Coordinates of C-alpha atoms and ligand atoms in Angstrom, one line a residue:
M11 CA -96.2 0.0 30.9
A12 CA -93.9 -0.7 27.8
V13 CA -90.9 -3.4 28.5
P14 CA -87.7 -1.5 28.6
H15 CA -85.1 -2.4 25.9
A16 CA -81.1 -2.3 26.7
L17 CA -78.6 -2.3 24.7
V18 CA -75.9 -3.7 27.3
V19 CA -72.4 -3.3 25.8
P20 CA -69.2 -4.5 27.8
F21 CA -65.6 -4.1 27.5
C22 CA -64.2 -7.4 25.8
G23 CA -62.4 -8.5 28.7
Q24 CA -63.5 -11.5 30.8
G25 CA -64.2 -9.7 34.1
H26 CA -66.3 -7.2 31.9
V27 CA -68.4 -9.6 30.0
A28 CA -69.1 -12.0 32.8
A29 CA -69.9 -8.9 35.1
L30 CA -72.5 -7.3 32.4
M31 CA -74.0 -10.7 31.7
E32 CA -75.0 -10.9 35.6
L33 CA -76.0 -7.6 35.5
S34 CA -78.4 -8.6 32.2
H35 CA -79.7 -11.5 33.9
H36 CA -81.0 -9.1 36.9
L37 CA -82.5 -7.2 34.4
A38 CA -84.2 -9.7 32.6
D39 CA -85.7 -11.2 36.2
H40 CA -87.2 -7.7 36.7
G41 CA -88.7 -7.7 33.3
V42 CA -86.3 -5.6 31.2
L43 CA -85.8 -6.9 27.7
V44 CA -81.4 -7.0 27.1
T45 CA -79.8 -6.9 23.9
F46 CA -76.1 -8.0 25.1
V47 CA -73.5 -7.1 22.5
Y48 CA -70.2 -9.1 22.2
T49 CA -67.4 -8.3 19.7
E50 CA -67.3 -11.2 17.0
Y51 CA -64.1 -12.1 18.4
T52 CA -65.2 -12.6 22.1
H53 CA -68.6 -14.0 21.0
R54 CA -66.2 -16.5 19.3
Q55 CA -64.3 -17.4 22.3
V56 CA -67.5 -17.7 24.2
K57 CA -69.2 -20.1 22.2
A58 CA -66.4 -22.2 22.0
A59 CA -66.5 -22.3 25.7
L60 CA -70.1 -23.7 25.9
P61 CA -71.3 -27.1 25.1
E62 CA -72.4 -27.7 21.3
N63 CA -76.1 -28.1 22.3
F64 CA -76.3 -24.7 24.8
S65 CA -79.0 -22.4 23.9
S66 CA -80.0 -19.7 25.7
D67 CA -82.0 -16.5 25.5
Y68 CA -82.7 -16.5 29.0
A69 CA -86.9 -17.3 28.5
G70 CA -86.5 -14.9 25.3
R71 CA -85.5 -11.9 27.5
I72 CA -81.5 -11.7 26.6
R73 CA -80.7 -11.8 23.0
L74 CA -77.0 -12.1 22.0
V75 CA -75.8 -10.1 19.4
T76 CA -72.2 -9.1 17.8
I77 CA -70.2 -6.3 16.2
P78 CA -66.6 -6.1 14.8
D79 CA -64.1 -4.8 16.8
G80 CA -62.1 -3.1 14.2
L81 CA -59.4 -5.8 14.1
S82 CA -58.5 -8.1 11.3
T83 CA -59.0 -11.9 12.2
D84 CA -55.4 -12.4 12.4
D85 CA -54.5 -9.5 14.8
D86 CA -53.3 -10.0 18.2
R87 CA -56.2 -9.0 20.5
K88 CA -53.6 -9.7 23.5
D89 CA -51.6 -6.2 22.2
A90 CA -53.2 -4.1 24.6
C91 CA -52.6 -0.9 22.1
K92 CA -54.4 -2.4 19.2
L93 CA -57.1 -3.5 21.1
L94 CA -57.8 -0.3 22.9
S95 CA -57.3 2.0 19.8
S96 CA -59.3 0.0 17.5
S97 CA -62.0 -0.1 20.1
M98 CA -62.2 3.5 20.6
N99 CA -62.0 4.1 16.7
A100 CA -64.0 1.6 15.5
I101 CA -67.0 0.2 18.1
P102 CA -68.7 3.3 18.1
S103 CA -70.0 3.4 14.7
F104 CA -70.8 -0.4 15.0
M105 CA -72.8 0.5 17.5
E106 CA -74.7 3.1 16.0
E107 CA -75.2 0.9 13.0
L108 CA -76.5 -1.6 15.4
V109 CA -78.8 0.5 17.3
L110 CA -80.5 2.1 14.0
K111 CA -80.9 -1.5 12.7
I112 CA -83.0 -2.7 15.5
N113 CA -84.9 0.4 15.7
E114 CA -86.0 0.2 12.1
K115 CA -88.5 -2.1 13.2
D116 CA -91.6 -0.9 14.8
E117 CA -91.3 -3.2 17.6
E118 CA -89.2 -3.5 20.6
K119 CA -86.9 -0.5 20.0
I120 CA -84.0 0.1 21.7
T121 CA -84.9 2.2 24.6
F122 CA -81.7 3.0 26.7
V123 CA -78.0 2.2 26.5
I124 CA -76.0 0.2 29.6
A125 CA -72.4 0.6 28.4
D126 CA -69.3 -0.2 30.3
G127 CA -67.6 2.5 32.2
A128 CA -64.6 1.4 30.4
M129 CA -66.2 2.2 26.7
G130 CA -66.9 5.8 28.0
F131 CA -66.8 6.9 24.5
L132 CA -70.1 5.1 23.7
F133 CA -72.3 7.3 25.7
D134 CA -71.4 10.2 22.9
V135 CA -73.0 7.9 20.7
A136 CA -76.2 7.3 22.8
E137 CA -76.8 11.1 23.2
K138 CA -75.9 11.3 19.5
L139 CA -79.2 8.7 19.3
N140 CA -81.1 10.5 21.8
L141 CA -81.0 7.3 24.2
P142 CA -80.8 7.6 27.8
R143 CA -77.9 6.1 29.4
A144 CA -76.3 4.6 32.5
A145 CA -73.1 2.9 33.3
V146 CA -71.7 0.2 34.7
W147 CA -68.5 0.1 36.5
T148 CA -66.6 -3.3 37.1
A149 CA -63.6 -2.1 39.1
S150 CA -63.7 -0.7 42.4
T151 CA -65.5 2.7 43.8
W152 CA -61.7 3.5 45.0
T153 CA -60.5 2.9 41.3
L154 CA -63.5 5.1 40.0
A155 CA -62.7 7.9 42.6
T156 CA -59.1 8.0 41.4
L157 CA -60.2 8.4 37.5
L158 CA -62.9 11.0 38.4
N159 CA -60.1 13.6 40.1
I160 CA -57.8 12.8 37.4
P161 CA -57.8 16.9 36.8
M162 CA -57.0 17.2 40.4
L163 CA -54.2 14.8 40.3
I164 CA -52.9 16.8 37.4
E165 CA -53.2 20.0 39.0
D166 CA -51.4 19.1 42.1
G167 CA -48.4 17.4 39.9
V168 CA -49.2 13.6 40.8
I169 CA -49.4 12.9 37.1
D170 CA -48.9 14.6 34.2
E171 CA -51.0 15.3 31.2
N172 CA -50.0 12.0 29.5
G173 CA -51.0 10.2 32.6
F174 CA -47.8 9.5 33.7
Q175 CA -46.4 9.8 37.8
T176 CA -44.3 12.8 38.4
G177 CA -42.4 10.5 41.2
D178 CA -44.2 7.7 43.3
K179 CA -46.1 9.8 45.8
M180 CA -49.1 8.8 48.8
V181 CA -52.1 10.5 47.5
Q182 CA -55.3 10.7 49.3
L183 CA -58.2 12.0 47.3
S184 CA -60.2 13.5 50.3
E185 CA -59.6 14.1 54.1
G186 CA -61.0 10.3 55.7
V187 CA -60.2 8.2 52.9
P188 CA -57.3 6.1 52.7
A189 CA -54.0 7.2 51.1
F190 CA -52.2 4.9 48.2
R191 CA -49.4 5.2 46.2
S192 CA -49.5 7.0 42.6
A193 CA -47.9 4.2 41.4
H194 CA -51.0 2.1 41.4
L195 CA -53.2 4.4 39.7
L196 CA -55.0 2.0 37.1
W197 CA -53.3 3.1 33.9
L198 CA -49.7 3.0 35.4
P199 CA -48.6 -0.7 36.5
F200 CA -48.0 -1.8 32.9
E201 CA -44.8 -2.8 31.3
D202 CA -44.9 -0.7 28.4
T203 CA -45.1 2.7 28.6
K204 CA -47.2 2.9 25.1
I205 CA -49.8 0.9 27.1
T206 CA -49.9 3.6 29.8
E207 CA -50.4 6.5 27.4
I208 CA -53.2 4.9 25.3
F209 CA -54.8 3.5 28.6
F210 CA -54.6 6.7 30.4
K211 CA -56.4 8.3 26.8
C212 CA -59.2 6.0 27.5
V213 CA -59.7 6.6 30.8
E214 CA -59.9 9.9 30.9
K215 CA -62.5 9.8 28.0
S216 CA -64.5 7.4 30.2
S217 CA -64.3 9.5 33.4
E218 CA -65.4 12.8 31.5
S219 CA -68.3 11.0 30.0
M220 CA -69.3 9.1 33.1
K221 CA -69.3 12.7 35.1
G222 CA -72.3 13.2 32.8
I223 CA -74.4 10.5 33.6
S224 CA -76.5 10.2 36.7
H225 CA -76.3 6.4 37.3
V226 CA -72.8 4.6 37.5
L227 CA -74.2 1.4 38.4
C228 CA -71.3 -0.3 40.5
N229 CA -70.5 -3.9 42.0
T230 CA -69.9 -3.1 45.3
F231 CA -71.9 -2.0 48.6
E232 CA -72.1 0.2 50.9
E233 CA -70.4 -1.1 53.8
L234 CA -67.5 -2.2 51.7
E235 CA -66.7 1.0 50.3
S236 CA -68.7 3.8 52.1
P237 CA -65.8 6.2 52.1
F238 CA -65.2 6.2 48.2
L239 CA -69.1 5.9 47.6
D240 CA -69.5 9.3 49.3
L241 CA -67.1 10.9 47.1
I242 CA -69.5 10.3 43.6
N243 CA -72.7 11.5 43.5
N244 CA -73.7 9.5 41.0
A245 CA -71.9 5.8 42.1
I246 CA -74.8 3.3 42.8
P247 CA -73.9 0.5 44.9
I248 CA -75.9 -2.4 43.5
G249 CA -73.4 -5.4 44.4
P250 CA -72.4 -8.1 45.6
L251 CA -73.7 -8.8 41.7
L252 CA -74.5 -12.5 43.0
P253 CA -75.0 -15.3 40.3
A254 CA -79.1 -14.5 39.2
N255 CA -79.1 -17.5 36.5
K256 CA -78.2 -20.6 38.1
A257 CA -77.9 -22.7 34.8
K258 CA -74.6 -24.6 34.9
H259 CA -73.3 -22.9 31.6
Q260 CA -73.9 -19.4 30.6
P261 CA -72.6 -17.5 27.8
S262 CA -69.6 -15.3 29.6
S263 CA -66.8 -17.7 29.9
I264 CA -64.2 -17.1 27.1
W265 CA -62.6 -20.6 28.2
A266 CA -64.7 -23.5 28.8
E267 CA -65.4 -24.5 32.8
D268 CA -63.9 -27.5 34.1
W269 CA -66.9 -28.8 36.8
S270 CA -64.5 -31.6 37.6
C271 CA -63.1 -29.5 40.3
I272 CA -66.7 -29.6 42.2
D273 CA -66.4 -33.3 42.7
W274 CA -62.8 -33.0 43.7
L275 CA -63.9 -30.2 46.2
N276 CA -66.7 -32.6 47.6
Q277 CA -64.0 -35.4 48.5
Q278 CA -61.7 -32.7 50.6
P279 CA -62.3 -31.8 54.1
T280 CA -63.8 -28.6 55.0
C281 CA -61.6 -25.3 54.9
S282 CA -58.8 -27.3 53.5
V283 CA -58.2 -26.5 49.9
I284 CA -55.9 -23.8 48.7
Y285 CA -57.8 -22.0 45.5
V286 CA -55.0 -20.5 43.3
S287 CA -56.4 -18.6 40.2
L288 CA -54.5 -15.5 38.8
G289 CA -57.4 -14.5 36.7
S290 CA -57.9 -14.2 32.6
T291 CA -54.5 -12.0 31.7
T292 CA -51.5 -13.2 34.1
V293 CA -48.6 -14.4 32.3
L294 CA -45.8 -16.1 34.2
S295 CA -41.9 -17.0 33.4
Q296 CA -41.2 -20.5 33.3
H297 CA -38.8 -19.5 36.7
Q298 CA -42.0 -18.1 38.3
L299 CA -44.2 -20.8 37.7
G300 CA -41.7 -23.0 39.0
E301 CA -41.8 -21.4 42.6
L302 CA -45.2 -21.2 42.5
A303 CA -45.7 -24.8 42.0
I304 CA -43.5 -25.3 44.5
G305 CA -44.3 -23.1 47.3
V306 CA -48.3 -24.5 46.9
E307 CA -46.9 -28.1 47.2
L308 CA -44.6 -27.3 50.7
T309 CA -47.7 -26.5 52.2
G310 CA -48.6 -30.2 52.1
R311 CA -52.0 -29.1 51.6
P312 CA -54.6 -30.1 49.1
F313 CA -54.9 -27.1 46.3
L314 CA -56.9 -26.7 43.0
W315 CA -55.2 -24.7 40.6
V316 CA -56.4 -22.6 37.5
S317 CA -53.3 -22.7 34.9
R318 CA -54.8 -21.4 31.8
P319 CA -53.5 -22.7 28.8
D320 CA -51.8 -19.5 28.0
I321 CA -50.5 -18.9 31.4
M322 CA -47.1 -18.7 29.8
G323 CA -48.1 -16.3 27.4
S324 CA -46.5 -17.4 23.9
F325 CA -44.5 -20.0 25.6
G326 CA -47.4 -21.8 25.2
G327 CA -48.7 -24.5 28.2
A328 CA -47.5 -24.8 31.5
A329 CA -44.2 -26.5 32.1
Y330 CA -44.2 -27.9 35.4
P331 CA -41.0 -28.4 37.6
E332 CA -39.7 -32.0 37.5
G333 CA -41.7 -34.4 39.6
F334 CA -44.1 -32.1 40.8
M335 CA -47.0 -33.6 39.4
E336 CA -46.1 -37.2 40.5
R337 CA -45.6 -35.9 43.8
V338 CA -48.7 -33.8 44.4
G339 CA -50.6 -36.7 43.0
R340 CA -54.3 -36.4 44.1
R341 CA -53.3 -33.8 46.6
A342 CA -53.7 -31.4 43.8
L343 CA -56.1 -30.8 40.9
I344 CA -54.7 -28.5 38.2
V345 CA -57.4 -27.3 35.6
G346 CA -57.7 -24.6 32.5
W347 CA -60.3 -22.9 33.7
A348 CA -62.9 -23.4 36.5
P349 CA -66.7 -22.2 37.4
Q350 CA -65.0 -19.9 40.3
K351 CA -67.9 -18.7 41.7
E352 CA -69.0 -22.3 42.5
V353 CA -65.6 -23.0 43.9
L354 CA -65.5 -20.0 46.2
S355 CA -68.8 -20.9 47.3
H356 CA -67.4 -24.5 48.1
P357 CA -67.0 -25.1 51.9
S358 CA -63.6 -26.9 51.2
V359 CA -61.9 -24.0 50.2
A360 CA -59.9 -22.6 52.8
C361 CA -58.0 -19.7 50.7
F362 CA -57.7 -17.7 47.5
L363 CA -54.6 -16.9 46.0
T364 CA -55.6 -14.1 43.5
H365 CA -54.5 -11.7 41.3
C366 CA -57.3 -9.4 43.0
G367 CA -59.1 -8.5 39.4
W368 CA -62.6 -6.6 41.4
N369 CA -64.6 -9.4 40.3
S370 CA -62.7 -12.4 42.1
T371 CA -62.5 -10.1 44.8
M372 CA -65.9 -9.2 45.5
E373 CA -66.4 -13.1 44.9
A374 CA -64.1 -13.8 47.9
V375 CA -65.4 -11.3 49.9
S376 CA -69.1 -12.6 49.3
N377 CA -67.9 -16.0 50.3
G378 CA -65.9 -15.2 53.4
V379 CA -62.5 -16.8 51.7
P380 CA -59.1 -15.1 53.0
M381 CA -57.1 -13.7 50.3
L382 CA -53.5 -13.9 49.3
C383 CA -52.6 -11.1 46.8
W384 CA -50.6 -11.1 43.6
P385 CA -51.9 -8.2 41.5
Y386 CA -50.3 -8.4 38.1
F387 CA -51.6 -5.0 36.5
G388 CA -54.0 -2.2 36.2
D389 CA -56.4 -1.7 39.3
Q390 CA -55.4 -5.3 41.1
F391 CA -52.7 -3.1 42.7
L392 CA -55.3 -0.9 44.3
N393 CA -57.7 -3.8 45.2
Q394 CA -54.8 -5.4 46.8
T395 CA -54.5 -2.2 49.1
A396 CA -57.8 -2.2 50.1
I397 CA -57.8 -6.2 50.9
V398 CA -54.9 -6.0 52.9
E399 CA -54.6 -2.4 54.6
V400 CA -58.4 -1.0 54.4
W401 CA -60.6 -4.5 54.9
K402 CA -57.5 -6.5 56.6
V403 CA -59.1 -9.8 55.2
G404 CA -55.8 -10.7 53.1
L405 CA -52.2 -10.8 52.9
E406 CA -49.8 -9.5 50.4
L407 CA -46.7 -11.4 48.8
E408 CA -43.3 -9.7 49.0
K409 CA -41.2 -10.1 45.6
E410 CA -37.5 -10.5 45.5
D411 CA -35.5 -8.0 44.0
D412 CA -36.0 -9.6 40.5
G413 CA -39.4 -9.2 40.8
T414 CA -39.8 -12.9 41.4
V415 CA -42.0 -14.7 44.2
G416 CA -40.2 -17.1 45.9
K417 CA -41.4 -20.4 47.2
E418 CA -40.9 -19.8 50.5
E419 CA -42.9 -16.6 50.8
I420 CA -45.7 -18.1 49.2
R421 CA -45.7 -21.1 51.4
E422 CA -45.3 -19.1 54.4
K423 CA -47.9 -16.6 53.3
L424 CA -50.7 -19.4 52.7
E425 CA -50.1 -20.7 56.0
L426 CA -50.4 -17.2 57.8
V427 CA -53.7 -16.1 55.6
I428 CA -55.3 -19.8 56.2
N429 CA -54.4 -19.5 60.3
D430 CA -55.5 -15.6 60.7
E431 CA -58.5 -15.9 62.9
G432 CA -59.0 -11.7 62.6
I433 CA -58.7 -12.3 58.7
R434 CA -61.9 -14.9 59.2
E435 CA -63.6 -12.8 61.5
R436 CA -63.6 -9.5 59.5
L437 CA -65.1 -11.4 56.2
T438 CA -67.6 -13.1 58.1
H439 CA -68.8 -9.5 59.1
L440 CA -68.6 -8.1 55.4
E441 CA -69.9 -11.7 54.1
E442 CA -72.9 -10.8 56.0
K443 CA -73.0 -7.0 55.2
G444 CA -72.8 -7.9 51.4
K445 CA -75.5 -10.9 51.9
K446 CA -77.9 -8.1 53.4
A447 CA -77.3 -5.5 51.0
T448 CA -78.7 -7.7 48.1
M449 CA -81.2 -9.2 50.1
K450 CA -84.7 -7.8 49.4
G451 CA -85.3 -4.6 51.3
G452 CA -81.6 -4.4 51.1
A453 CA -79.6 -1.3 50.1
S454 CA -78.0 -2.6 47.1
A455 CA -81.2 -4.2 45.9
R456 CA -83.2 -1.4 46.8
N457 CA -80.8 0.7 44.2
F458 CA -81.2 -1.7 41.7
E459 CA -84.9 -1.5 42.0
G460 CA -85.0 2.0 41.9
F461 CA -82.8 1.8 38.5
V462 CA -85.3 -0.9 36.8
D463 CA -88.6 1.2 37.9
M464 CA -87.1 4.6 36.3
M465 CA -86.4 2.8 33.2
K466 CA -89.8 1.1 33.2
K467 CA -91.7 4.4 33.7
G468 CA -89.6 6.1 30.9
K469 CA -88.4 8.7 33.4
M470 CA -85.3 8.5 31.6
S471 CA -84.6 12.0 31.1
S472 CA -84.2 12.1 35.1
L473 CA -81.3 9.6 34.4
E474 CA -78.9 12.1 32.8
H475 CA -77.9 15.5 34.6
Ligands
UDP1 N1 -63.3 -16.6 36.7 C1 -63.9 -18.1 36.2 N2 -62.8 -19.1 36.1 C2 -61.7 -19.0 36.5 C3 -60.8 -17.7 37.0 C4 -61.9 -16.7 36.6 O1 -64.7 -18.1 36.0 O2 -61.1 -20.2 36.3 C5 -64.1 -15.7 36.6 C6 -64.1 -15.3 38.0 O3 -65.5 -15.8 38.8 C7 -64.6 -13.6 37.5 C8 -63.8 -13.3 36.0 O4 -63.4 -14.9 35.6 O5 -65.9 -13.5 37.2 C9 -62.1 -12.7 36.3 O6 -62.8 -11.2 36.6 P1 -61.7 -10.5 37.6 O7 -62.4 -8.9 37.3 O8 -61.6 -11.1 38.8 O9 -60.3 -10.4 36.7 P2 -59.7 -10.6 35.1 O10 -59.5 -12.0 34.6 O11 -60.9 -9.5 34.3 O12 -58.2 -9.5 35.2

C-alpha cells in the first residue's frame, strides 16, 4: 500500500495552526506523510517561539514548508481586511506552485489536500490539480451549521446578501436544535463593518466549497454536538483533538510558552487556581485591564494569567493598576503565553476565565474545567451560548452600559463558577464522553481511522460527492 502524502494547509491564526498541527501528528502516527504549509510570516513567528536548537520532523513524517501570504514584510497582519483579502487572492496560486514543485519529483507526490475550512477557496486549486480533498473545521459544528445555512438565512430575511443582520432576531436552524441570536453569527461580532463584509465573502465561499466535500473533519464529539452534527451530512467528528505528540515544544505556537507556570501550579493546592487567558487576539483597554486585574485580585485566590505582550494592542504591554503586583505577590503568576493544554489538565486549576475560542473550549471540556465566558469576536459568542445555555458548564459575564466588565462582576462570577456543583457534574460527564470518543473503538477514533484507511486504500474518489 503506497504511503499517502497529505498537504495540510491551515489558516494563519493561532487556533487554526495549532489544531491542524495536532491533526498532522495524528495522521503521521497513522502512517501518513504530511507536508504542513505555513505562511512565511507565521513560520517566522513559530520559529521565534521555539528554542534555538529545536528540530522536529516527527520521525521524518511531517515536513514543514512555507508559502507567501501576498503581503509585504511591513504590512500589518493585524489588519483583518488586508490579511483576508490577500489570503484569498494570493494563497491559491502559491499553493498550486508548491504542489506542482513537490510533484515534479517521482517520489512522494502529494496525494491529497487537507485544507482548513476557513480557506475554502483552496479546494478549487485541489480540484484543478485533480487532487482529492478534505476539510478541517476548527470551530464548532454549530458554527459550521450556521455557515452552511447562509442561503436560508438570506431567504428568511435574517441577513441581507452582504451578511448584515436585518435586526437582532432569534434563529433556529431546525426543530429540536437550540436557538441563537443572529447578532452572534460568525461574521457579525466585529467593530468594523468592513471586516464583516470581507469576512462574510470569505465564509460564504468556504461554506459553498465545503458542501461539495464528503469529509469535513470536526474537532468535536457526538455527545457534545449531536443535534448540530445531525444537520450536516459530511461533518465527521474526530475530537476532542488531544495531544498526539508528547514533546514539550511543538511548531504550532506563535508565542514562546512559559513552562515555569507548571512548576508554579505544582505548588498550589488542588482545585484552587483561577486560569485567565483570553486567547491569541483579544485586546483590552487600559481601564478594562485594570478592572480584570482587580476583579481577580479580589477573589483572594491564586491565579495564573496569560497576559500577551500585545494584550493592549498598539498601546504596548500591560500596565497593571498601582500596587497590584506587590499586593498579589506570589499568589499570582503572570506569563506572556502558557502551555495551555498542560495548564488545563493540571489538578490545581479550579476554573478558566476564557474568551471561548473553540480550541480553548474543547480543551476545557476535555479536562473538566468550568468556564467563565468573556467572548471577544467571531464564533466566540456562539460558543458562549453553547457553554452557558446548552451544556450548562460555565457562566457568562454581564457588561456595563459602556461595554466594560466590572471588577465586582468578575469577582462574583468567578466565585459562583468555582462553587457550582452542577457545572462540575455536567463537566465530569462530558469529559468522560470525550475520552471514550477518542479511545480505541470510540466514535471519533473510528471516524478518524476510517478516514485514514480510505486515504491509504487510494479510494479518494469516494471522498468527494
Ligand atoms: N494557547 C496556548 N497558550 C496560551 C493561550 C492559548 O497554548 O497562553 C492555545 C490554546 O491551547 C489553543 C489556542 O492557543 O489551542 C487558541 O485557540 P482558540 O481557538 O481557543 O482561540 P484563538 O486564540 O485562536 O482565538
